GROMACS .gro file of C-alpha atoms in nm:
model
  103
    1MET     CA    1  -0.010  -0.003   0.024
    2THR     CA    2   0.162   0.361  -0.079
    3THR     CA    3   0.071   0.615   0.148
    4ARG     CA    4   0.049   0.933  -0.034
    5VAL     CA    5   0.205   1.298   0.070
    6ASP     CA    6   0.124   1.648  -0.008
    7ILE     CA    7   0.471   1.794   0.008
    8ARG     CA    8   0.505   2.160  -0.044
    9PHE     CA    9   0.848   2.287  -0.113
   10GLU     CA   10   0.959   2.694  -0.061
   11PHE     CA   11   1.253   2.870   0.136
   12PRO     CA   12   1.124   2.934   0.454
   13ALA     CA   13   0.943   3.372   0.490
   14PRO     CA   14   1.206   3.623   0.590
   15SER     CA   15   1.106   3.766   0.996
   16ILE     CA   16   0.952   4.049   0.951
   17PRO     CA   17   0.905   4.268   1.241
   18LEU     CA   18   0.507   4.390   1.312
   19PRO     CA   19   0.451   4.752   1.324
   20PRO     CA   20   0.359   4.915   1.609
   21GLU     CA   21  -0.032   4.946   1.545
   22THR     CA   22  -0.015   4.606   1.396
   23ARG     CA   23   0.107   4.475   1.786
   24GLU     CA   24  -0.117   4.694   1.927
   25ALA     CA   25  -0.391   4.539   1.745
   26PHE     CA   26  -0.294   4.210   1.832
   27VAL     CA   27  -0.247   4.227   2.218
   28ALA     CA   28  -0.627   4.424   2.182
   29ALA     CA   29  -0.692   4.073   1.981
   30LEU     CA   30  -0.601   3.857   2.270
   31ARG     CA   31  -0.686   4.052   2.574
   32ALA     CA   32  -1.025   3.982   2.389
   33ARG     CA   33  -1.015   3.644   2.454
   34PRO     CA   34  -0.858   3.566   2.753
   35GLY     CA   35  -0.637   3.190   2.760
   36ALA     CA   36  -0.688   3.137   2.344
   37TRP     CA   37  -0.355   3.108   2.181
   38ALA     CA   38  -0.241   3.267   1.919
   39LEU     CA   39   0.002   3.251   1.668
   40MET     CA   40   0.228   3.588   1.648
   41GLY     CA   41   0.421   3.500   1.318
   42GLN     CA   42   0.779   3.293   1.218
   43HIS     CA   43   1.178   3.343   1.307
   44SER     CA   44   1.406   3.281   1.097
   45SER     CA   45   1.559   3.044   1.384
   46PRO     CA   46   1.500   2.927   1.704
   47GLY     CA   47   1.696   3.126   1.909
   48ALA     CA   48   1.486   3.466   1.778
   49ALA     CA   49   1.173   3.286   1.851
   50ARG     CA   50   1.307   3.244   2.174
   51GLN     CA   51   1.405   3.616   2.259
   52THR     CA   52   1.058   3.734   2.131
   53ALA     CA   53   0.851   3.507   2.373
   54TYR     CA   54   1.076   3.577   2.667
   55SER     CA   55   1.047   3.972   2.599
   56ILE     CA   56   0.672   3.950   2.545
   57ARG     CA   57   0.644   3.748   2.905
   58ARG     CA   58   0.894   3.995   3.076
   59ALA     CA   59   0.733   4.284   2.854
   60VAL     CA   60   1.067   4.419   2.776
   61ARG     CA   61   1.142   4.584   2.430
   62THR     CA   62   0.721   4.602   2.375
   63ARG     CA   63   0.497   4.851   2.628
   64CYS     CA   64   0.184   4.690   2.477
   65PHE     CA   65   0.272   4.358   2.689
   66ARG     CA   66   0.290   4.495   3.004
   67PRO     CA   67   0.275   4.466   3.271
   68ALA     CA   68   0.493   4.166   3.258
   69GLY     CA   69   0.306   3.851   3.367
   70ALA     CA   70  -0.020   3.906   3.170
   71PHE     CA   71   0.113   3.757   2.841
   72GLU     CA   72   0.214   3.382   2.837
   73ALA     CA   73   0.497   3.325   2.487
   74GLU     CA   74   0.572   3.013   2.360
   75ALA     CA   75   0.868   2.942   2.086
   76LYS     CA   76   0.775   2.634   1.947
   77SER     CA   77   0.980   2.504   1.634
   78VAL     CA   78   0.738   2.299   1.406
   79MET     CA   79   0.847   2.162   1.074
   80GLY     CA   80   1.163   2.378   1.063
   81GLU     CA   81   0.952   2.660   1.109
   82HIS     CA   82   0.983   2.895   1.371
   83ARG     CA   83   0.696   3.012   1.561
   84VAL     CA   84   0.572   3.202   1.865
   85TYR     CA   85   0.252   3.158   2.031
   86VAL     CA   86   0.104   3.424   2.296
   87ARG     CA   87  -0.198   3.436   2.475
   88TYR     CA   88  -0.327   3.632   2.808
   89VAL     CA   89  -0.352   3.558   3.094
   90GLY     CA   90  -0.488   3.893   3.253
   91GLN     CA   91  -0.348   4.163   3.523
   92ASP     CA   92  -0.384   3.896   3.858
   93ALA     CA   93  -0.130   3.629   3.691
   94ALA     CA   94   0.090   3.942   3.636
   95ARG     CA   95   0.043   4.106   4.012
   96ALA     CA   96   0.101   3.687   4.144
   97SER     CA   97   0.407   3.650   3.966
   98SER     CA   98   0.534   4.020   4.053
   99GLU     CA   99   0.485   3.906   4.381
  100VAL     CA  100   0.618   3.508   4.384
  101THR     CA  101   0.976   3.772   4.244
  102ALA     CA  102   0.928   3.981   4.542
  103ARG     CA  103   0.983   3.709   4.803
   0.00000   0.00000   0.00000
């Protein structure tokens, strides 16, 4: 028995940073659906994806993800694509996170 596999050959897309207004719209959509994961984008390397996820979790470099801890972010490599997924967990999660680190 032969298994048929559909394969699409293409070069990986380059990393394209989101302009501030697009990032703010993305964050507004996440805040409207707390707890739902969304694909933020793809990166050229696993390290770049991990760094972006870290920056989102810690709310560094981008004000729209503040306060730190209000968003969860995960870097995942799927079939050679390095993706960042983000979800809004709320202000309470951010407060609890800052209380734990203050101890």
